[in-house]
mmCIF file of C-alpha atoms and ligand atoms in Angstrom:
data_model
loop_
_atom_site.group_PDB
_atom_site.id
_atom_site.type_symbol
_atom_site.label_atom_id
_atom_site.label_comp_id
_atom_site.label_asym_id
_atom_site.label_seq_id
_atom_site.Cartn_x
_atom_site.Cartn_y
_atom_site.Cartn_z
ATOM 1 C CA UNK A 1 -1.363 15.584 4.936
ATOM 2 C CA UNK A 2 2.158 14.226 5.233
ATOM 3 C CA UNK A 3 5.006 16.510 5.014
ATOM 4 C CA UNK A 4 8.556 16.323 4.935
ATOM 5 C CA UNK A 5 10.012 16.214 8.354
ATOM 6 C CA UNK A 6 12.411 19.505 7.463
ATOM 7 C CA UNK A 7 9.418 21.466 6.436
ATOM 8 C CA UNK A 8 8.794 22.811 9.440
ATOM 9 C CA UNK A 9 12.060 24.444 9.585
ATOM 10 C CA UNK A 10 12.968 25.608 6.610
ATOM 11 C CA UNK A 11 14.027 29.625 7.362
ATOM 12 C CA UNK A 12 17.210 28.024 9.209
ATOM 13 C CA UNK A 13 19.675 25.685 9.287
ATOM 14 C CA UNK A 14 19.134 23.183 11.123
ATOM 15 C CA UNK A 15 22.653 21.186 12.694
ATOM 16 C CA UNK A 16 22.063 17.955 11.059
ATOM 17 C CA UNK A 17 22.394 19.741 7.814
ATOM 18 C CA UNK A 18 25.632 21.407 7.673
ATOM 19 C CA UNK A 19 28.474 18.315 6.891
ATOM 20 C CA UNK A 20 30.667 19.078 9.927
ATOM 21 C CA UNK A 21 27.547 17.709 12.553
ATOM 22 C CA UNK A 22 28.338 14.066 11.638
ATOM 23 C CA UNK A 23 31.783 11.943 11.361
ATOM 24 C CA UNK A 24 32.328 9.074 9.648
ATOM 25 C CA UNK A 25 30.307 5.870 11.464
ATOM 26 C CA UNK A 26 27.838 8.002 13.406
ATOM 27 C CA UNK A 27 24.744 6.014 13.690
ATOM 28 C CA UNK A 28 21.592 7.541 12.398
ATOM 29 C CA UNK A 29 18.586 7.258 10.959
ATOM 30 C CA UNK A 30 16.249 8.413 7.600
ATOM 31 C CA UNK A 31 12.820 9.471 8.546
ATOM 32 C CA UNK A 32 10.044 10.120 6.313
ATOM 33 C CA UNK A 33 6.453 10.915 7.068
ATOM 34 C CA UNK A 34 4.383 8.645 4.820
ATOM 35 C CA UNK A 35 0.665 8.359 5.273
ATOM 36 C CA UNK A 36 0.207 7.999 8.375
ATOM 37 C CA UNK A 37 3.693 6.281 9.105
ATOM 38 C CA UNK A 38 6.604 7.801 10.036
ATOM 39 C CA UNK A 39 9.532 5.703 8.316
ATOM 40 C CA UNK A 40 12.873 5.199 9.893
ATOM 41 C CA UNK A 41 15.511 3.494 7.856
ATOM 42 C CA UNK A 42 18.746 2.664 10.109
ATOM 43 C CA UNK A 43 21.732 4.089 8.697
ATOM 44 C CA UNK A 44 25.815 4.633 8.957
ATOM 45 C CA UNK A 45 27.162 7.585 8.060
ATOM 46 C CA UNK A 46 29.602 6.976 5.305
ATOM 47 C CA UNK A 47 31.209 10.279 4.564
ATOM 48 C CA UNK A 48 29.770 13.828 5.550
ATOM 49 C CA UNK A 49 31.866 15.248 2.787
ATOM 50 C CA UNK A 50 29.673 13.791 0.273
ATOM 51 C CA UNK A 51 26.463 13.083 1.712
ATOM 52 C CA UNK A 52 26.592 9.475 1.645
ATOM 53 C CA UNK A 53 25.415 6.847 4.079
ATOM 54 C CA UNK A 54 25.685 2.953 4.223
ATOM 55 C CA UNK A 55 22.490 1.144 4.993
ATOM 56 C CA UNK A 56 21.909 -0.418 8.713
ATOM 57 C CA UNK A 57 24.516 -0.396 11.301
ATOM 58 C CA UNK A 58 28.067 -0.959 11.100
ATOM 59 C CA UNK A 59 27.847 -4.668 12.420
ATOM 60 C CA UNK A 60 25.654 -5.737 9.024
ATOM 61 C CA UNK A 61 28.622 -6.541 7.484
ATOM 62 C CA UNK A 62 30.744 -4.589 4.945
ATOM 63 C CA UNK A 63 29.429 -5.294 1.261
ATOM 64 C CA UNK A 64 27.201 -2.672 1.647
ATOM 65 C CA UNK A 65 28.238 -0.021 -1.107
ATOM 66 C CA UNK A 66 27.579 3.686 0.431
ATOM 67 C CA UNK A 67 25.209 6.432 -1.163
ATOM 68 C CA UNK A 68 23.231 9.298 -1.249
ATOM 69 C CA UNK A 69 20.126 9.477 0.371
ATOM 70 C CA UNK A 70 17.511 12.278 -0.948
ATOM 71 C CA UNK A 71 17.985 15.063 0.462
ATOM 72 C CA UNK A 72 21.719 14.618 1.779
ATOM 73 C CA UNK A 73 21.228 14.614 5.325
ATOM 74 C CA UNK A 74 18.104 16.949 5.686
ATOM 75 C CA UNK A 75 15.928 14.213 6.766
ATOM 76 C CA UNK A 76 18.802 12.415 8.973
ATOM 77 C CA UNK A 77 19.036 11.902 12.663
ATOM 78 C CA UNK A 78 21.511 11.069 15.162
ATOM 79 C CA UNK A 79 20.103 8.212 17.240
ATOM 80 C CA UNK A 80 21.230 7.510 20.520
ATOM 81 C CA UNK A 81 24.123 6.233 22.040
ATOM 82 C CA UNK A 82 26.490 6.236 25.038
ATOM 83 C CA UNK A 83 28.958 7.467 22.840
ATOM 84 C CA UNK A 84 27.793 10.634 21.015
ATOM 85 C CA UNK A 85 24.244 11.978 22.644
ATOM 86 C CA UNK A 86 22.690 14.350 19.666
ATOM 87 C CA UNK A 87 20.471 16.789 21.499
ATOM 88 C CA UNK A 88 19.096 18.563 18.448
ATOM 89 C CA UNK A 89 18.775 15.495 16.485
ATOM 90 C CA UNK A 90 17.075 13.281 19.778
ATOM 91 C CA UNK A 91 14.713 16.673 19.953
ATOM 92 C CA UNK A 92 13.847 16.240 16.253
ATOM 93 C CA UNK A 93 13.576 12.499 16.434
ATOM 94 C CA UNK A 94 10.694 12.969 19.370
ATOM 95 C CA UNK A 95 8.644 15.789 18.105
ATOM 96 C CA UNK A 96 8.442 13.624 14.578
ATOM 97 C CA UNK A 97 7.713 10.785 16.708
ATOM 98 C CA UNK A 98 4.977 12.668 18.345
ATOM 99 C CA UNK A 99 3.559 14.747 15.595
ATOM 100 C CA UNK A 100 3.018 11.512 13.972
ATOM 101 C CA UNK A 101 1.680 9.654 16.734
ATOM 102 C CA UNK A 102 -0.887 12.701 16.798
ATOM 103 C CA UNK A 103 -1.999 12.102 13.031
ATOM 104 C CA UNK A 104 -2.498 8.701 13.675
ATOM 105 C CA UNK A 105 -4.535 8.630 16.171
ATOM 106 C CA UNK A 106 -6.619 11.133 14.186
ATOM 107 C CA UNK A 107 -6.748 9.608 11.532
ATOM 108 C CA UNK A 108 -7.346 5.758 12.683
ATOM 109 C CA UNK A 109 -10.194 7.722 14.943
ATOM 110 C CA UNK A 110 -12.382 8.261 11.773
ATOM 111 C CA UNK A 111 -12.980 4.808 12.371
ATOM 112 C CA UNK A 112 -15.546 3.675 15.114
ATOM 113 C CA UNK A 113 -14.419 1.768 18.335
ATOM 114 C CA UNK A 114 -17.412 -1.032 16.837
ATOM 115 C CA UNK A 115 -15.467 -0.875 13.365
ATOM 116 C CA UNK A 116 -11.926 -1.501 14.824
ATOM 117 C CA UNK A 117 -12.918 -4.215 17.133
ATOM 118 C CA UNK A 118 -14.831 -5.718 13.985
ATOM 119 C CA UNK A 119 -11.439 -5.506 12.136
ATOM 120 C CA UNK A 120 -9.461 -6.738 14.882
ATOM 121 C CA UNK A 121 -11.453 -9.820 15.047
ATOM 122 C CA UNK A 122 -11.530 -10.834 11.313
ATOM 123 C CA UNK A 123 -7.615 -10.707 11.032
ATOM 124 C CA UNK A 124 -7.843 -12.509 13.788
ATOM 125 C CA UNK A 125 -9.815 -15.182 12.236
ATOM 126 C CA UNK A 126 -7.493 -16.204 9.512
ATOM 127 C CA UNK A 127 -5.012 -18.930 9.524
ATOM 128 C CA UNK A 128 -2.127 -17.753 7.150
ATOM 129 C CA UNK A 129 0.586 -20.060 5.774
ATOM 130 C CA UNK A 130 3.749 -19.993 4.171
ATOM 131 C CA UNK A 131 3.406 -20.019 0.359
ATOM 132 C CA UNK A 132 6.085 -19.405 -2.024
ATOM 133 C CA UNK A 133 6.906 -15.407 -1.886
ATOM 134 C CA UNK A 134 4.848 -15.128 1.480
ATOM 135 C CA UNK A 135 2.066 -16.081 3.238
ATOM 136 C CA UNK A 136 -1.810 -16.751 1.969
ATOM 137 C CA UNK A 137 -4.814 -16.699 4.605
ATOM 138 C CA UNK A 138 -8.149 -18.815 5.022
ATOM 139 C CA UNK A 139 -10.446 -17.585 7.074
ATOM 140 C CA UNK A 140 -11.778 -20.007 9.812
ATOM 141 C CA UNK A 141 -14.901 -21.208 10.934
ATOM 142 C CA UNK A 142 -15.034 -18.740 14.014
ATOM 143 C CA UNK A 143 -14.870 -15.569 11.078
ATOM 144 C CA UNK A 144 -17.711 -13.722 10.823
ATOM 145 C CA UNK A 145 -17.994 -13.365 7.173
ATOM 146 C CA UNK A 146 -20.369 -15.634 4.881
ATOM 147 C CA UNK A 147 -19.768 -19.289 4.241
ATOM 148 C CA UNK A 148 -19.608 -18.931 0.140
ATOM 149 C CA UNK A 149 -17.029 -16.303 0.910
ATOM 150 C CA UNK A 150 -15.105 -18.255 3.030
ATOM 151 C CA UNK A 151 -14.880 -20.842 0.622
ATOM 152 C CA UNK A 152 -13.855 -19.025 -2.462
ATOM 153 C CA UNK A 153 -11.352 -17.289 -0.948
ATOM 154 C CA UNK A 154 -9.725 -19.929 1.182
ATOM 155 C CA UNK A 155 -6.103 -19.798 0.413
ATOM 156 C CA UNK A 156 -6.401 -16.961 -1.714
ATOM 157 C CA UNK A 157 -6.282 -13.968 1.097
ATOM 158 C CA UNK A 158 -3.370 -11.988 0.772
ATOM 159 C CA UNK A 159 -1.867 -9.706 4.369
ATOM 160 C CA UNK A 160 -1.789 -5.980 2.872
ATOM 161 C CA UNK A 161 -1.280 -3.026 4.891
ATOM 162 C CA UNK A 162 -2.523 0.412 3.976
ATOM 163 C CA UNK A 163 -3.932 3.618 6.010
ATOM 164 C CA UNK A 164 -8.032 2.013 6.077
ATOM 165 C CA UNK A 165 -8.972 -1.022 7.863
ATOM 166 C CA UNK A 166 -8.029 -3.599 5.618
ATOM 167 C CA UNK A 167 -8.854 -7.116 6.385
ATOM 168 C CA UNK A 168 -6.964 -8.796 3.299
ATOM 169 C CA UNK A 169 -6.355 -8.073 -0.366
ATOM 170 C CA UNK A 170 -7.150 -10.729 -3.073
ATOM 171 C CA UNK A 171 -5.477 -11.539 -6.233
ATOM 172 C CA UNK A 172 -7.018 -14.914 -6.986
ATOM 173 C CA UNK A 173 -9.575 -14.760 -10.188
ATOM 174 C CA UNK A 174 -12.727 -15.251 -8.558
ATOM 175 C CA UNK A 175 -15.425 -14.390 -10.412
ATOM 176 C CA UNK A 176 -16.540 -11.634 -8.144
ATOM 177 C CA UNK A 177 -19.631 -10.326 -10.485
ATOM 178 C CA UNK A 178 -21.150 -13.841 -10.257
ATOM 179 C CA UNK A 179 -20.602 -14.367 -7.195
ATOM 180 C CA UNK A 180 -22.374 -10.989 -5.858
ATOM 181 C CA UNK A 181 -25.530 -12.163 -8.510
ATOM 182 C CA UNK A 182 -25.712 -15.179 -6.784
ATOM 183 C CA UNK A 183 -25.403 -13.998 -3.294
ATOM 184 C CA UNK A 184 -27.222 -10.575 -3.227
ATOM 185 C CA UNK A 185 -26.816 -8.359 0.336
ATOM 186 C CA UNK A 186 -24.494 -10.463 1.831
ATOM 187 C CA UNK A 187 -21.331 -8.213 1.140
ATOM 188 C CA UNK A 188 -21.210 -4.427 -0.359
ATOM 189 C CA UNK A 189 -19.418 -2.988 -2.645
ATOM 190 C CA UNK A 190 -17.930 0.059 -1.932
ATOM 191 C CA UNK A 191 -16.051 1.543 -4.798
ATOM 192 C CA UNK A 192 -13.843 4.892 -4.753
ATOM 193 C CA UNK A 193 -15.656 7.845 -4.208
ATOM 194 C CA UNK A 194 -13.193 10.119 -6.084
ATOM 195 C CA UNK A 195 -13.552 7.799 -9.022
ATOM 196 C CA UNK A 196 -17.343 7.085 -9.239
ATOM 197 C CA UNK A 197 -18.032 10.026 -11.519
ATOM 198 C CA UNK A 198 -20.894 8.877 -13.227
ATOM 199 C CA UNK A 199 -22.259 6.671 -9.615
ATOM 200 C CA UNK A 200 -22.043 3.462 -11.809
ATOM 201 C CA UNK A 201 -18.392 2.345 -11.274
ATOM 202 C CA UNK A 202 -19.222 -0.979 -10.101
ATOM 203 C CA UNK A 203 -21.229 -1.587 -13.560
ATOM 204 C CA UNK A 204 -18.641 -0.622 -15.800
ATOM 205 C CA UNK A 205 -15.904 -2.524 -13.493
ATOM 206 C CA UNK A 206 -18.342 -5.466 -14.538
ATOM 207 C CA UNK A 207 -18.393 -4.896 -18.043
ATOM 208 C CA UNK A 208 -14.820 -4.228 -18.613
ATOM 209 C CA UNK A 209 -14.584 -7.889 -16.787
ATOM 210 C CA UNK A 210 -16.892 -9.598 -18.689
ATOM 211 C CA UNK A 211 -15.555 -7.882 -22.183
ATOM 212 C CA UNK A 212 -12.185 -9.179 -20.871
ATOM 213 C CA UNK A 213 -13.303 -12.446 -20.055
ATOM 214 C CA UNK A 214 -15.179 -12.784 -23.676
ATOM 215 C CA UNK A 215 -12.388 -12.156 -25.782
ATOM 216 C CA UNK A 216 -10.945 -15.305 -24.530
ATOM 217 C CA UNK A 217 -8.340 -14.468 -21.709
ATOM 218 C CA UNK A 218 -8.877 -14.792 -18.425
ATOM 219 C CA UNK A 219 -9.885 -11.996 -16.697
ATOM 220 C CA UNK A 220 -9.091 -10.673 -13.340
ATOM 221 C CA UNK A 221 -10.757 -8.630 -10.689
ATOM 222 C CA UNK A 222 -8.266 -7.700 -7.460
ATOM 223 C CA UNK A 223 -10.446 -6.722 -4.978
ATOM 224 C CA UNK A 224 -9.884 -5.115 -0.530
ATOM 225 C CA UNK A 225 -12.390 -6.659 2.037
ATOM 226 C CA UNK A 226 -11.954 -3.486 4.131
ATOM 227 C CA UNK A 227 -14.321 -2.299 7.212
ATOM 228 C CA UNK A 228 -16.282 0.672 6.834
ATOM 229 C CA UNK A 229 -16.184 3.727 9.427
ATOM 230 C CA UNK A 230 -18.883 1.959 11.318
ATOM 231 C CA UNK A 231 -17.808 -1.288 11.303
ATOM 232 C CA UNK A 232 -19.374 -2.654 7.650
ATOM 233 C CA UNK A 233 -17.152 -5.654 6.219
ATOM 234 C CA UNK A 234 -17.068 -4.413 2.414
ATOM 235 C CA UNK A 235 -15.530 -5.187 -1.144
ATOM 236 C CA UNK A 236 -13.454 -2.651 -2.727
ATOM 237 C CA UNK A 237 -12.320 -3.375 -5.835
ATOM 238 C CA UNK A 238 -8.990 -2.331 -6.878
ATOM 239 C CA UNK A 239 -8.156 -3.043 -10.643
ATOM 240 C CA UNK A 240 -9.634 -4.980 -13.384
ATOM 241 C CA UNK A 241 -7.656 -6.959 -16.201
ATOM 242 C CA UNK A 242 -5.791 -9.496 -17.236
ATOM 243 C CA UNK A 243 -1.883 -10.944 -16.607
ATOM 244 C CA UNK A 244 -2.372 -12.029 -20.527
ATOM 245 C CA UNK A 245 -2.027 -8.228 -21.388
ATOM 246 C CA UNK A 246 1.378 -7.803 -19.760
ATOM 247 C CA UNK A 247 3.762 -6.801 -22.178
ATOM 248 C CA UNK A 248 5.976 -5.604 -19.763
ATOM 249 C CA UNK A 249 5.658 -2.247 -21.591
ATOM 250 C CA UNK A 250 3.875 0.835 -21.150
ATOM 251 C CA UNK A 251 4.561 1.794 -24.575
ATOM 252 C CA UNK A 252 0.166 2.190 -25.899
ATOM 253 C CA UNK A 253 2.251 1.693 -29.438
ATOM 254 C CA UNK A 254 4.288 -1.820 -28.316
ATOM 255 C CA UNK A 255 -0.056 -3.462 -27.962
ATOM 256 C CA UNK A 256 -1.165 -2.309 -31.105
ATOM 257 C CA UNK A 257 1.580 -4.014 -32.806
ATOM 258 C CA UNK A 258 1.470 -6.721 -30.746
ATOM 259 C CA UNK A 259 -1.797 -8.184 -31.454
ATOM 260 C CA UNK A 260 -4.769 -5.940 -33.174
ATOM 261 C CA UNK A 261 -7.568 -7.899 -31.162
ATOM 262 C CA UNK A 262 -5.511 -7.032 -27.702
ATOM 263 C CA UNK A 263 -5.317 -3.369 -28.786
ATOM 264 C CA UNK A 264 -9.241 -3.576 -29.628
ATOM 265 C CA UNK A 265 -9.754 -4.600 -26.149
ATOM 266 C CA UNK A 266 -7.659 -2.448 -24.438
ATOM 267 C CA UNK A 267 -9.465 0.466 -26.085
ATOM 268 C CA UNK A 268 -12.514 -0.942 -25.521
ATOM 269 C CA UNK A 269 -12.203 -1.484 -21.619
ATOM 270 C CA UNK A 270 -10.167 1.843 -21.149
ATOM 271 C CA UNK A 271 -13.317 3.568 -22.909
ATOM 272 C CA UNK A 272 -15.641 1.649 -20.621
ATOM 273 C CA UNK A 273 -13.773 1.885 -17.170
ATOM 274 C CA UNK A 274 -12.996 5.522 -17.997
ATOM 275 C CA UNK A 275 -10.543 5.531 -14.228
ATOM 276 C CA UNK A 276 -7.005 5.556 -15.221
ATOM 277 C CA UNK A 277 -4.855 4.097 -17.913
ATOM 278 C CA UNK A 278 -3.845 0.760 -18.413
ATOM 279 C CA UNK A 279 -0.833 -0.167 -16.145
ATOM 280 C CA UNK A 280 1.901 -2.648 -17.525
ATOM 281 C CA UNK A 281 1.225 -5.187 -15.600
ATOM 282 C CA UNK A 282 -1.917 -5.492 -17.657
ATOM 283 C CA UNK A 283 -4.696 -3.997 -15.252
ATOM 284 C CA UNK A 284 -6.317 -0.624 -14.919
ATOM 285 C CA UNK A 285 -6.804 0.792 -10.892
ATOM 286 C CA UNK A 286 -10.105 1.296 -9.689
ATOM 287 C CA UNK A 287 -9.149 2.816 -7.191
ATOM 288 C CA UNK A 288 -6.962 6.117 -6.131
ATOM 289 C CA UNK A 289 -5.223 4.903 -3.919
HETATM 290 ZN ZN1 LIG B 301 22.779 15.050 15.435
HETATM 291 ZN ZN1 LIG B 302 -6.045 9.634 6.072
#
């Protein structure tokens, strides 16, 4: 599980916590363990007297406006320099560095060799280009996946990274419960364990869709292709709704005065997904993660 890189320490005080172990300009950086990740954010310090820091180095320029980062400077480190070597902080830096590099290859060993090389070889069979806000993938002839899949999602395949092996995540309305009638075996679909309380997730993901879809706005499915453990290209669906619901508001009240047969709905598909509330941007998660 990830933990906060001054957990391990907590009895004393460290010397990156007490304000006289930095001076203004020392170059550092903010680490946090997430996942399976250890972050490290590039800072300046600002002032020591009050904890703040300016983000990047001192050559980005100086509109940068300085500030606080959580935890003052409990998860800061000194890196190096010719200047001003910081033993305790360089010691801290590495065993973080290493402790994570453990996890990781723990955790990205639940996966089989088979599964990784599987993974490897789809991203490496789609041709992404530059759309407005990013990039959107195809995947090419030479992808192992099948042809009707190809095809609906060419264009459509968006990069997204996240602690599995995910191939791509897509946004795109496709109608995914047609498309799996039509084409029966070719793909799975795994849905989240943790969520599945009843075993028959997938069915009420399709009826929420469908109820969606016959009240007269267009519904949406956003779905993972993700490889399994041993090396199983699979669909995990991620949230069901509808960008016609987005009210910008979480406020259950703001819908029901909005429109009656939108509040109807909403009730209707929360009752039927039974996972997790409705999220602003007009879609419930299927999925815990
Ligand atoms: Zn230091
Ligand atoms: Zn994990």
């Amino acid at each position: 599980m990830p933990a906060g890189p001054s957990d391990s320490a907590r009895s004393t005080t460290e010397a990156w916590e007490s304000g006289d172990h930095w001076n203004i300009g020392d170059r550092a950086v903010w680490v946090a363990q997430t996942g399976h990740r250890l972050i490290e954010f590039e800072v300046t310090i600002a002032s020591p007297d009050n904890g703040t820091v300016l983000s990047g180095s001192l050559s980005g320029g100086n509109e940068r406006e300085p500030f606080e980062l959580p935890g003052r400077f409990g998860n800061v480190r000194h890196t190096g320099s010719e200047q001003r070597y910081c033993l305790p902080c360089a010691r801290s830096l590495h065993e973080l560095r290493t402790q994570t590099r453990r996890w990781t290859d723990l955790h990205w060993g639940g996966w089989s060799p088979r599964a990784h090389r599987k993974h490897a070889l789809l991203q490496a069979s789609i041709e992404w280009q530059r759309v407005i806000g990013g990039f959107r993938g195809t995947f090419t002839r030479a992808a192992d996946v099948p042809d009707w899949l190809r095809q609906v999602t060419a264009g459509a395949l968006i990069r997204s990274y996240s602690d599995s092996l995910r191939v791509a995540r897509i946004e795109e309305p496709i109608d995914w419960p047609t498309m799996f009638t039509d084409h029966p075996g070719d793909l799975r679909i795994v849905v989240d364990k943790s969520l599945d309380t009843d075993g028959d997730l997938w069915s009420r993901i399709t009826k929420a869709y469908n109820a969606i879809g016959d009240s007269g706005i267009a519904a949406h499915l956003t779905v993972d292709l993700e490889v399994t453990a041993d090396g199983e290209l699979v669909l995990n669906p991620y949230a069901v709704g509808s960008a016609e619901l987005d009210t910008t508001t979480d406020d259950p009240e703001y819908y029901l005065q909005l429109d009656p047969r939108h509040a109807a709905l909403i009730d209707h598909v929360t009752a039927t997904l039974s996972t997790g509330p409705l999220q602003p941007a007009g879609f419930w998660p299927v999925t815990s993660q």
